[in-house]
Amino acid sequence: MVFPTLRTPTGPVPADAPRWNPQRPSAMPHHRYQSAHDRVALPLTDRTWPSRRIERAPLWVPVDLRDGNQALAEPMDTERKRRMFDLLVTMGFKEIEVGYPSASQTDFDFVRHLADSDAVPEDVTISVFTAARKDLIDRTIASVDGLPRTLVHLYTATAPTWRNVVLGRSRAEVHELIRAAALYVLRRAEERPGADIRFEFSPEVFNLTEPDFVLEVCNGLTELWEASPDRPVVHNLPATVEIATPNVYADQIEYMDRHLARRESVILSVHPHNDRGTGVACAELAVLAGAQRVEGCLFGNGERTGNVDLVTLALNLYAQGVNPMIDFSDIDAVREVVEHCNRLPVHPRHPYGGDLVHTAFSGTHQDAIAKGMTHHAKQAADMGVPAEQAPWAVPYLPIDPGDIGRTYEEVIRINSQSGKGGIAHLLRTHHSLDLPQAMRPDFSRAVQQVTDATGQELTHKELFELFRATYLAPALDGPVTLVSWSTAQTAPGEHQFTCTLQIDGQERSCRGAGNGPLSALAEALRGVGITIDILGYAEHSIAAGPGSPAVAYAECRVDDVTCWGAGWDTSVLTASVHAVMAAVNRSGRAPS
């Protein structure tokens, strides 16, 4: 196959490349781009964040209704915004950015809707976003009138490229613009003496801004806004466009954590984006570096590749034994609301919330999970606690799917790559069939023949139907069937089996004796030319209580062919007889 738009790298292999790495330089113009170290000063050399641990959740601040909403082709209307807001409150978020009131009438109206409908709980703070312009600030302050607790979030781009290209202002002029806007916000808030209004500032594109300039601006606002431990200011430091590995962002955050003035009066916040695909790592390392607050979106919606994903961040902590302080006990309900409001699907492989994240198709994975689940159930029983309360340690499942409202039906699914352990697990879990270990490879081959031929996966119901057709049905539908039969114990350790067989449409009577009913059946079959040895046998009931069906499994050698059969009946004896007859018919050996 030819790909005419691609250019296979043909440059010389670098002279210092090891012999095992024959990669060649591509023709892509990488020289047009600078590393982060060339674009911004990184003054921290004695970092301490790598040796720290995250032992408590930061303050999570969802920005789905503002930043996430700005990234939608079809921004949310009031109905969708309210549904998202109610979800966020129910999940336990205590500070929620609800809009950019000066940017659209819809956003303004929604903030007014919250104020007028008494929708905000007593312990929830509403955040609103505004640029550093007086008319926009006026509109923002007007929108929050009547809300009990608000955070006015002021932002201005501070990075050199933005100052030069977008704003057309010098560093000093940008600082003065920010200071004037911050003072104006303060004055407007003071006009509402009964209102609880706090302040947040974001130096947009913080991660590409000179660290000394960010400190100069943020420390000035801390003083201007008269921050105190009881009334702290939020300094939010965004990785507006990811341009470096996460450790660089962590260094920048630790530098700010160490040098911010009146540190006890400042909430250090981060707002990572995901341009390099490392937004989650940036946020986690930033928390190690001193961040106390994280802004992001459920499932990571946002401009370009998105904002940092609060679902992944919170459940990453949960998987480490840290309380996430947010409820994800029904992850599918959360996802349903987010998909409805954003009109964007969540990827099936999205961490924690995707359809397939707890699913194993690989045979080795399935076998490990099946054994892990069995071990977990035994460990819980030994401890005398319910399985959902026992310590979790199941291979390939970092958290118990049941903790986030998932059922175990999704854990193991069967396709052409599946193995005998996963197949046996599904039959045992959904149909109470406990296949003998020696039988599992045989059924696995039958499953693979079907999945290879169709290219599709099998549901647990289809798996059972294949088992029935392969092992149960041949006892009653084959070249040799029992028309009637009976057994009797003629003496201790001696049994007789009498039967009428239908062989290729003709009935034949036969009788055999043995030390048990099945050995007597084997002897009776030899009388009509079917040489059979029973090599293995197992049986179990399907459920507790009288009248419960039993399943029997028989491995038989018929002439020189070895195969398995199974029987199902309320009588264990009948099930065992059917298992032997199924093996006879599956062998393909016609009687002489």
Coordinates of C-alpha atoms in Angstrom, one line a residue:
M1 CA 0.0 0.0 0.0
V2 CA 1.3 3.4 -1.0
F3 CA 0.9 6.6 1.1
P4 CA 1.8 9.4 -1.3
T5 CA 1.4 12.2 1.3
L6 CA 3.9 10.8 3.7
R7 CA 7.7 11.0 3.3
T8 CA 9.7 8.1 4.7
P9 CA 12.6 9.5 6.7
T10 CA 15.8 9.1 4.7
G11 CA 18.4 11.2 6.5
P12 CA 21.6 9.6 7.8
V13 CA 21.4 7.7 11.0
P14 CA 23.0 9.9 13.7
A15 CA 26.6 9.0 14.3
D16 CA 26.1 8.6 18.1
A17 CA 23.0 6.4 17.7
P18 CA 23.3 2.9 19.2
R19 CA 23.3 0.0 16.7
W20 CA 19.9 -1.2 17.9
N21 CA 18.2 2.2 16.9
P22 CA 18.3 2.6 13.1
Q23 CA 15.8 5.5 13.1
R24 CA 16.5 8.3 10.6
P25 CA 15.8 12.0 10.7
S26 CA 12.6 13.0 9.1
A27 CA 12.2 16.0 6.7
M28 CA 9.7 17.7 9.1
P29 CA 10.9 21.3 9.9
H30 CA 11.5 20.9 13.6
H31 CA 14.0 23.8 13.5
R32 CA 11.1 26.2 13.5
Y33 CA 10.3 25.4 17.2
Q34 CA 12.1 26.2 20.4
S35 CA 12.3 24.2 23.6
A36 CA 10.6 25.4 26.7
H37 CA 14.0 26.1 28.2
D38 CA 14.7 28.5 25.4
R39 CA 11.4 30.3 25.7
V40 CA 11.1 30.9 29.5
A41 CA 13.5 31.2 32.4
L42 CA 13.4 28.3 34.9
P43 CA 15.1 29.7 38.0
L44 CA 14.4 26.7 40.3
T45 CA 17.4 24.4 40.7
D46 CA 16.8 22.8 44.2
R47 CA 13.3 21.4 43.6
T48 CA 11.7 19.4 46.4
W49 CA 8.5 18.3 44.8
P50 CA 9.8 14.9 43.4
S51 CA 10.1 13.5 47.0
R52 CA 6.6 14.6 48.1
R53 CA 3.3 12.6 48.2
I54 CA -0.2 13.6 47.5
E55 CA -2.1 12.7 50.7
R56 CA -5.2 14.8 50.4
A57 CA -7.3 16.2 47.5
P58 CA -6.9 19.8 46.4
L59 CA -9.9 22.1 46.0
W60 CA -11.5 21.0 42.7
V61 CA -13.0 23.7 40.7
P62 CA -15.0 22.6 37.6
V63 CA -14.9 25.1 34.7
D64 CA -17.3 23.1 32.5
L65 CA -19.8 25.9 32.4
R66 CA -17.3 28.6 31.3
D67 CA -14.1 27.3 29.8
G68 CA -15.5 24.0 28.7
N69 CA -18.6 25.7 27.3
Q70 CA -16.5 28.2 25.3
A71 CA -15.0 25.1 23.5
L72 CA -18.3 23.8 22.3
A73 CA -19.6 24.2 18.7
E74 CA -23.0 24.5 20.3
P75 CA -22.7 26.3 23.6
M76 CA -25.0 25.2 26.3
D77 CA -28.4 26.8 26.8
T78 CA -29.8 27.5 30.2
E79 CA -31.5 24.1 30.5
R80 CA -28.2 22.2 29.7
K81 CA -26.2 24.6 32.0
R82 CA -28.6 24.0 34.9
R83 CA -28.4 20.2 34.4
M84 CA -24.6 20.4 34.5
F85 CA -24.7 22.7 37.5
D86 CA -27.0 20.4 39.5
L87 CA -24.7 17.5 38.7
L88 CA -21.7 19.3 39.9
V89 CA -23.4 20.3 43.2
T90 CA -24.7 16.7 43.7
M91 CA -21.2 15.3 43.2
G92 CA -19.9 17.6 45.9
F93 CA -18.0 20.5 44.2
K94 CA -17.9 23.5 46.5
E95 CA -16.6 26.1 44.1
I96 CA -18.0 26.2 40.5
E97 CA -17.1 28.6 37.7
V98 CA -20.5 29.1 36.0
G99 CA -19.8 31.5 33.1
Y100 CA -18.4 34.5 31.4
P101 CA -21.3 36.9 31.9
S102 CA -19.9 39.7 29.8
A103 CA -19.2 37.4 26.8
S104 CA -22.8 36.4 26.0
Q105 CA -26.4 37.1 27.0
T106 CA -26.8 33.3 27.6
D107 CA -24.0 33.3 30.2
F108 CA -25.3 36.5 31.9
D109 CA -28.9 35.1 32.0
F110 CA -27.7 31.8 33.5
V111 CA -25.9 33.6 36.4
R112 CA -29.0 35.6 37.0
H113 CA -31.0 32.4 36.9
L114 CA -28.9 31.0 39.7
A115 CA -29.3 34.1 41.7
D116 CA -33.0 34.4 41.2
S117 CA -33.9 30.7 41.6
D118 CA -32.1 30.2 44.9
A119 CA -30.3 27.3 43.3
V120 CA -26.9 27.7 45.1
P121 CA -26.4 25.8 48.3
E122 CA -25.1 27.7 51.4
D123 CA -21.6 26.1 51.1
V124 CA -21.1 26.6 47.4
T125 CA -19.2 29.6 45.9
I126 CA -20.0 30.8 42.4
S127 CA -17.1 31.9 40.2
V128 CA -17.5 34.3 37.2
F129 CA -14.9 35.1 34.7
T130 CA -14.0 38.6 33.2
A131 CA -11.3 40.3 31.2
A132 CA -9.6 43.4 32.5
R133 CA -11.9 46.0 31.0
K134 CA -14.2 48.3 33.0
D135 CA -17.3 47.7 30.9
L136 CA -16.9 43.9 31.1
I137 CA -16.3 44.2 34.9
D138 CA -19.5 46.2 35.3
R139 CA -21.5 43.6 33.4
T140 CA -19.9 40.8 35.5
I141 CA -20.6 42.6 38.9
A142 CA -24.2 43.1 37.7
S143 CA -24.7 39.4 37.0
V144 CA -23.8 38.3 40.5
D145 CA -26.1 40.6 42.3
G146 CA -27.9 38.6 45.0
L147 CA -25.6 35.6 45.0
P148 CA -24.5 34.8 48.5
R149 CA -20.8 34.0 47.8
T150 CA -19.0 34.8 44.6
L151 CA -15.4 34.8 43.3
V152 CA -14.7 37.3 40.5
H153 CA -12.0 35.8 38.3
L154 CA -10.0 38.5 36.5
Y155 CA -7.6 37.5 33.7
T156 CA -5.1 39.1 31.4
A157 CA -2.4 37.5 29.1
T158 CA 1.0 38.2 30.4
A159 CA 3.4 36.1 28.2
P160 CA 5.8 38.0 25.9
T161 CA 4.3 36.7 22.7
W162 CA 0.8 37.7 23.8
R163 CA 2.0 41.1 25.1
N164 CA 3.7 41.8 21.8
V165 CA 1.3 40.2 19.2
V166 CA -2.1 40.3 20.9
L167 CA -2.1 43.3 23.3
G168 CA 0.6 45.5 21.7
R169 CA 1.8 46.6 25.1
S170 CA 5.0 46.6 27.1
R171 CA 5.5 44.7 30.2
A172 CA 5.0 47.8 32.3
E173 CA 1.9 48.7 30.4
V174 CA 0.4 45.3 30.9
H175 CA 1.1 45.5 34.6
E176 CA -0.6 48.8 34.9
L177 CA -3.6 47.5 32.9
I178 CA -4.0 44.6 35.4
R179 CA -3.6 46.8 38.4
A180 CA -6.2 49.3 37.2
A181 CA -8.7 46.6 36.5
A182 CA -8.0 44.9 39.8
L183 CA -8.6 48.2 41.6
Y184 CA -11.8 48.8 39.7
V185 CA -13.1 45.3 40.6
L186 CA -12.3 46.1 44.2
R187 CA -14.2 49.4 44.1
R188 CA -17.2 47.8 42.5
A189 CA -17.3 45.1 45.1
E190 CA -17.1 47.6 47.9
E191 CA -20.3 49.2 46.6
R192 CA -22.1 46.0 47.7
P193 CA -21.2 45.9 51.4
G194 CA -23.4 43.0 52.2
A195 CA -22.1 40.8 49.4
D196 CA -19.4 38.2 50.0
I197 CA -17.1 38.8 47.0
R198 CA -13.6 37.4 46.8
F199 CA -11.1 37.7 43.9
E200 CA -9.0 35.5 41.6
F201 CA -6.4 36.5 39.1
S202 CA -5.0 34.4 36.2
P203 CA -1.9 35.6 34.4
E204 CA -3.0 33.8 31.2
V205 CA -0.2 31.8 29.6
F206 CA 1.6 31.8 33.0
N207 CA 3.9 29.0 31.8
L208 CA 5.4 31.2 29.1
T209 CA 5.7 34.3 31.3
E210 CA 8.8 35.5 33.0
P211 CA 8.6 34.2 36.6
D212 CA 9.7 37.6 38.1
F213 CA 7.0 39.4 36.2
V214 CA 4.3 36.9 37.4
L215 CA 5.5 37.4 41.0
E216 CA 5.5 41.2 40.6
V217 CA 1.9 41.2 39.3
C218 CA 0.5 38.6 41.8
N219 CA 2.2 40.1 44.9
G220 CA 0.9 43.5 43.9
L221 CA -2.7 42.2 43.7
T222 CA -2.4 40.3 47.0
E223 CA -1.6 43.6 48.6
L224 CA -4.2 45.6 46.6
W225 CA -7.0 43.2 47.3
E226 CA -6.0 43.2 51.0
A227 CA -5.8 39.4 51.2
S228 CA -5.7 37.8 54.6
P229 CA -5.9 34.1 55.8
D230 CA -9.6 34.6 56.4
R231 CA -10.2 36.2 53.0
P232 CA -7.5 34.8 50.7
V233 CA -6.9 35.8 47.1
V234 CA -6.7 33.1 44.5
H235 CA -3.7 33.2 42.1
N236 CA -4.4 30.8 39.3
L237 CA -1.4 29.9 37.2
P238 CA -2.5 28.4 33.9
A239 CA -0.6 26.2 31.5
T240 CA -2.8 27.9 28.9
V241 CA -0.9 26.1 26.1
E242 CA 1.2 23.1 27.1
I243 CA 4.7 23.6 25.8
A244 CA 6.9 21.5 28.1
T245 CA 7.2 18.2 30.0
P246 CA 5.2 18.2 33.3
N247 CA 8.3 18.5 35.4
V248 CA 8.9 22.0 34.0
Y249 CA 5.4 23.2 35.0
A250 CA 6.0 21.6 38.5
D251 CA 9.3 23.6 38.8
Q252 CA 7.4 26.8 37.9
I253 CA 4.7 26.1 40.5
E254 CA 7.2 25.3 43.2
Y255 CA 9.1 28.5 42.5
M256 CA 5.9 30.5 42.9
D257 CA 4.9 28.6 46.0
R258 CA 8.2 29.6 47.6
H259 CA 8.2 33.2 46.6
L260 CA 4.6 34.5 46.7
A261 CA 4.2 37.2 49.3
R262 CA 1.8 36.7 52.2
R263 CA 1.7 33.0 51.3
E264 CA -0.9 32.1 54.0
S265 CA -3.3 34.6 52.4
V266 CA -2.9 33.1 48.9
I267 CA -4.7 30.1 47.4
L268 CA -2.3 28.8 44.8
S269 CA -4.3 27.4 41.9
V270 CA -3.5 25.7 38.6
H271 CA -5.4 25.4 35.3
P272 CA -3.5 23.0 33.0
H273 CA -4.5 22.4 29.4
N274 CA -3.7 19.2 27.5
D275 CA -2.0 20.3 24.3
R276 CA 0.8 17.8 24.8
G277 CA -1.5 15.1 26.3
T278 CA 0.0 15.5 29.7
G279 CA -2.5 17.8 31.4
V280 CA -3.2 15.2 34.2
A281 CA 0.5 14.7 34.9
C282 CA 1.0 18.5 35.0
A283 CA -1.8 18.9 37.5
E284 CA -0.6 16.1 39.7
L285 CA 3.0 17.3 39.8
A286 CA 1.8 20.9 40.4
V287 CA -0.1 19.7 43.5
L288 CA 3.1 18.0 44.6
A289 CA 4.8 21.4 44.0
G290 CA 2.4 23.3 46.2
A291 CA -0.8 23.9 44.3
Q292 CA -3.9 23.8 46.5
R293 CA -6.6 24.2 43.9
V294 CA -7.1 22.7 40.5
E295 CA -9.4 24.0 37.7
G296 CA -10.6 21.6 35.1
C297 CA -13.5 19.9 33.4
L298 CA -15.3 16.5 33.7
F299 CA -13.7 14.2 31.2
G300 CA -11.4 17.0 30.0
N301 CA -13.5 19.1 27.6
G302 CA -11.9 22.4 26.6
E303 CA -10.3 24.3 23.8
R304 CA -8.0 22.4 21.4
T305 CA -7.1 19.1 23.2
G306 CA -9.0 20.2 26.3
N307 CA -8.7 21.2 29.9
V308 CA -7.3 18.9 32.5
D309 CA -9.8 16.0 33.3
L310 CA -11.1 16.2 36.9
V311 CA -12.5 12.7 36.7
T312 CA -9.1 11.2 36.0
L313 CA -7.4 13.3 38.6
A314 CA -9.9 12.6 41.4
L315 CA -10.0 8.8 40.7
N316 CA -6.2 8.6 40.4
L317 CA -6.2 9.8 44.0
Y318 CA -8.9 7.3 44.9
A319 CA -6.8 4.5 43.4
Q320 CA -4.0 5.5 45.8
G321 CA -6.3 5.3 48.9
V322 CA -6.9 9.1 49.1
N323 CA -10.5 10.3 49.5
P324 CA -11.3 12.3 46.3
M325 CA -13.8 14.5 48.2
I326 CA -16.1 14.1 45.1
D327 CA -18.6 11.3 44.5
F328 CA -18.2 9.1 41.5
S329 CA -20.2 6.2 42.7
D330 CA -22.2 6.2 39.5
I331 CA -19.7 7.1 36.8
D332 CA -22.2 6.3 34.0
A333 CA -24.8 8.8 35.3
V334 CA -22.0 11.4 35.4
R335 CA -21.0 10.6 31.9
E336 CA -24.6 10.7 30.6
V337 CA -25.1 14.2 31.8
V338 CA -21.8 15.4 30.5
E339 CA -22.4 13.9 27.0
H340 CA -25.9 15.4 27.0
C341 CA -24.7 18.9 28.0
N342 CA -21.6 19.0 25.8
R343 CA -23.0 17.0 22.9
L344 CA -19.7 15.3 22.7
P345 CA -19.1 11.5 23.3
V346 CA -16.7 10.2 25.9
H347 CA -14.1 8.0 24.3
P348 CA -14.6 4.3 25.1
R349 CA -11.0 4.1 26.3
H350 CA -11.2 7.3 28.4
P351 CA -9.7 6.6 31.9
Y352 CA -12.2 5.3 34.4
G353 CA -15.3 6.5 32.5
G354 CA -15.1 4.9 29.1
D355 CA -17.2 1.9 28.1
L356 CA -14.1 -0.4 27.7
V357 CA -11.8 0.7 30.5
H358 CA -12.6 -2.2 32.7
T359 CA -12.9 -4.7 29.9
A360 CA -10.3 -7.4 29.0
F361 CA -10.3 -9.2 25.7
S362 CA -6.8 -10.7 25.9
G363 CA -6.7 -14.3 27.2
T364 CA -3.8 -13.7 29.6
H365 CA -5.5 -10.6 31.1
Q366 CA -8.8 -12.5 31.4
D367 CA -7.2 -15.4 33.2
A368 CA -5.4 -13.1 35.6
I369 CA -8.6 -11.1 36.3
A370 CA -10.7 -14.3 36.8
K371 CA -8.1 -15.7 39.3
G372 CA -7.9 -12.3 41.0
M373 CA -11.7 -12.1 41.4
T374 CA -11.8 -15.6 42.9
H375 CA -8.9 -14.7 45.3
H376 CA -10.6 -11.5 46.3
A377 CA -13.9 -13.3 47.1
K378 CA -12.0 -15.8 49.2
Q379 CA -10.0 -13.2 51.0
A380 CA -13.2 -11.3 51.9
A381 CA -14.8 -14.4 53.2
D382 CA -11.7 -15.2 55.3
M383 CA -11.8 -11.7 56.7
G384 CA -15.5 -12.0 57.4
V385 CA -16.4 -8.8 55.4
P386 CA -18.5 -8.2 52.3
A387 CA -16.4 -8.4 49.1
E388 CA -17.1 -4.7 48.4
Q389 CA -15.3 -3.7 51.7
A390 CA -12.2 -6.0 51.4
P391 CA -8.9 -4.6 50.3
W392 CA -8.7 -4.5 46.5
A393 CA -5.8 -6.2 44.6
V394 CA -7.1 -7.7 41.4
P395 CA -4.7 -7.8 38.4
Y396 CA -5.4 -5.3 35.6
L397 CA -8.1 -3.5 37.5
P398 CA -6.7 -0.5 39.5
I399 CA -10.0 0.1 41.2
D400 CA -13.0 -2.1 41.8
P401 CA -15.5 -1.3 38.9
G402 CA -18.3 -1.7 41.5
D403 CA -17.1 1.3 43.4
I404 CA -18.0 3.6 40.5
G405 CA -21.3 1.8 39.7
R406 CA -20.0 -0.5 37.0
T407 CA -21.2 -4.2 36.9
Y408 CA -18.8 -7.0 36.4
E409 CA -20.4 -7.9 33.1
E410 CA -18.1 -5.5 31.3
V411 CA -14.9 -6.8 32.9
I412 CA -14.3 -9.8 30.6
R413 CA -15.6 -9.9 27.1
I414 CA -14.9 -12.6 24.5
N415 CA -13.4 -12.2 21.0
S416 CA -10.7 -14.0 19.0
Q417 CA -8.0 -13.0 21.4
S418 CA -9.7 -14.3 24.5
G419 CA -8.5 -17.2 26.6
K420 CA -9.8 -20.1 28.4
G421 CA -9.7 -18.4 31.8
G422 CA -12.0 -15.5 30.7
I423 CA -14.4 -17.9 29.0
A424 CA -14.7 -20.0 32.1
H425 CA -15.1 -16.9 34.2
L426 CA -18.1 -15.7 32.2
L427 CA -19.8 -19.2 32.2
R428 CA -19.3 -19.4 35.9
T429 CA -20.4 -15.9 36.7
H430 CA -23.5 -15.7 34.5
H431 CA -24.5 -19.4 34.1
S432 CA -23.1 -21.2 37.1
L433 CA -21.0 -23.5 34.9
D434 CA -17.7 -24.5 36.5
L435 CA -15.9 -26.1 33.6
P436 CA -13.1 -28.6 34.6
Q437 CA -9.6 -27.2 34.0
A438 CA -8.9 -29.9 31.5
M439 CA -12.0 -29.0 29.5
R440 CA -11.3 -25.3 29.2
P441 CA -8.8 -25.5 26.3
D442 CA -11.2 -27.6 24.3
F443 CA -14.1 -25.1 24.6
S444 CA -11.6 -22.2 24.0
R445 CA -10.8 -23.7 20.6
A446 CA -14.5 -23.9 19.8
V447 CA -15.0 -20.2 20.8
Q448 CA -12.0 -19.1 18.7
Q449 CA -13.3 -20.9 15.6
V450 CA -16.5 -18.8 15.9
T451 CA -14.9 -15.5 16.7
D452 CA -12.2 -15.9 14.0
A453 CA -14.9 -16.7 11.4
T454 CA -17.2 -13.8 12.4
G455 CA -14.7 -11.2 13.6
Q456 CA -17.1 -10.4 16.3
E457 CA -17.2 -10.7 20.1
L458 CA -19.5 -13.1 21.9
T459 CA -21.9 -12.1 24.7
H460 CA -22.1 -14.3 27.7
K461 CA -25.5 -15.5 26.4
E462 CA -24.0 -16.4 23.0
L463 CA -21.2 -18.1 24.9
F464 CA -23.6 -20.3 26.8
E465 CA -25.5 -21.1 23.6
L466 CA -22.3 -22.2 22.0
F467 CA -21.5 -24.4 25.0
R468 CA -25.0 -25.9 24.8
A469 CA -24.7 -26.6 21.0
T470 CA -21.2 -28.0 21.4
Y471 CA -21.4 -30.2 24.5
L472 CA -25.1 -30.6 25.6
A473 CA -27.1 -30.9 22.4
P474 CA -25.1 -33.9 20.9
A475 CA -26.4 -36.2 23.6
L476 CA -29.9 -35.9 22.2
D477 CA -29.2 -35.1 18.6
G478 CA -26.6 -37.4 17.1
P479 CA -26.1 -40.7 15.3
V480 CA -26.3 -42.6 18.6
T481 CA -29.1 -41.7 21.0
L482 CA -30.8 -43.4 24.0
V483 CA -34.4 -44.3 23.4
S484 CA -34.8 -45.6 26.9
W485 CA -32.4 -46.8 29.7
S486 CA -32.3 -47.9 33.2
T487 CA -29.7 -48.8 35.8
A488 CA -29.7 -51.1 38.8
Q489 CA -27.3 -52.0 41.5
T490 CA -27.1 -55.8 41.5
A491 CA -24.6 -56.2 44.3
P492 CA -22.3 -54.0 46.3
G493 CA -20.0 -52.3 43.8
E494 CA -21.8 -53.9 40.8
H495 CA -24.1 -52.0 38.5
Q496 CA -26.1 -53.0 35.4
F497 CA -27.1 -50.6 32.6
T498 CA -29.9 -51.6 30.2
C499 CA -30.8 -49.5 27.3
T500 CA -32.3 -49.2 23.8
L501 CA -30.2 -47.2 21.4
Q502 CA -31.2 -45.7 18.1
I503 CA -28.2 -45.9 15.8
D504 CA -28.5 -44.2 12.4
G505 CA -32.3 -44.6 12.6
Q506 CA -32.4 -48.2 13.8
E507 CA -33.1 -49.4 17.3
R508 CA -30.7 -51.8 19.1
S509 CA -31.0 -53.2 22.6
C510 CA -27.9 -53.7 24.8
R511 CA -26.8 -54.3 28.3
G512 CA -23.6 -53.8 30.3
A513 CA -22.2 -54.3 33.8
G514 CA -19.6 -52.4 35.7
N515 CA -18.5 -51.0 39.1
G516 CA -20.7 -48.0 38.6
P517 CA -23.5 -46.7 36.3
L518 CA -21.1 -45.0 33.8
S519 CA -18.7 -48.0 33.6
A520 CA -21.8 -50.2 32.9
L521 CA -22.9 -47.8 30.2
A522 CA -19.5 -48.0 28.6
E523 CA -19.7 -51.8 28.6
A524 CA -23.1 -51.6 27.0
L525 CA -21.8 -49.4 24.3
R526 CA -19.0 -51.8 23.6
G527 CA -21.7 -54.4 22.9
V528 CA -22.8 -52.4 19.8
G529 CA -19.2 -51.7 18.6
I530 CA -18.5 -48.4 20.3
T531 CA -15.2 -48.7 22.2
I532 CA -15.2 -46.1 24.9
D533 CA -13.1 -45.3 28.0
I534 CA -14.1 -42.6 30.4
L535 CA -10.9 -40.6 31.2
G536 CA -12.3 -37.8 33.4
Y537 CA -15.5 -36.8 35.0
A538 CA -16.8 -33.9 37.1
E539 CA -20.2 -32.7 38.2
H540 CA -21.8 -29.9 40.2
S541 CA -25.2 -28.4 40.9
I542 CA -26.3 -25.1 39.3
A543 CA -27.9 -23.7 42.5
A544 CA -28.6 -24.6 46.1
G545 CA -31.7 -26.5 47.1
P546 CA -33.7 -29.6 46.0
G547 CA -34.7 -29.7 42.3
S548 CA -31.7 -27.7 41.3
P549 CA -30.2 -28.7 37.9
A550 CA -26.9 -30.5 37.8
V551 CA -24.3 -30.4 35.2
A552 CA -21.9 -33.3 34.4
Y553 CA -18.8 -33.2 32.3
A554 CA -17.2 -36.3 30.8
E555 CA -13.9 -36.7 28.9
C556 CA -14.0 -39.9 26.9
R557 CA -11.8 -41.7 24.5
V558 CA -13.9 -43.3 21.7
D559 CA -11.6 -45.6 19.7
D560 CA -8.6 -43.3 19.3
V561 CA -10.5 -40.0 19.5
T562 CA -10.6 -38.1 22.8
C563 CA -13.4 -35.5 23.4
W564 CA -15.6 -33.9 26.0
G565 CA -19.3 -34.1 26.5
A566 CA -21.7 -32.5 29.0
G567 CA -25.1 -33.2 30.4
W568 CA -27.7 -31.0 32.1
D569 CA -30.6 -32.4 34.2
T570 CA -32.3 -32.3 37.6
S571 CA -30.9 -35.8 38.0
V572 CA -27.2 -36.1 38.4
L573 CA -27.3 -39.6 37.0
T574 CA -29.2 -38.5 33.9
A575 CA -26.8 -35.6 33.4
S576 CA -23.8 -37.9 33.6
V577 CA -25.3 -40.4 31.1
H578 CA -26.0 -37.5 28.7
A579 CA -22.4 -36.3 29.1
V580 CA -21.0 -39.6 28.0
M581 CA -23.5 -39.9 25.1
A582 CA -22.6 -36.3 24.0
A583 CA -18.9 -37.3 23.9
V584 CA -19.7 -40.4 21.9
N585 CA -21.5 -38.4 19.3
R586 CA -18.9 -35.6 19.2
S587 CA -16.2 -38.2 18.5
G588 CA -17.6 -38.8 15.0
R589 CA -16.9 -42.5 15.3
A590 CA -19.8 -44.5 13.9
P591 CA -20.5 -47.9 15.6
S592 CA -19.5 -51.0 13.7

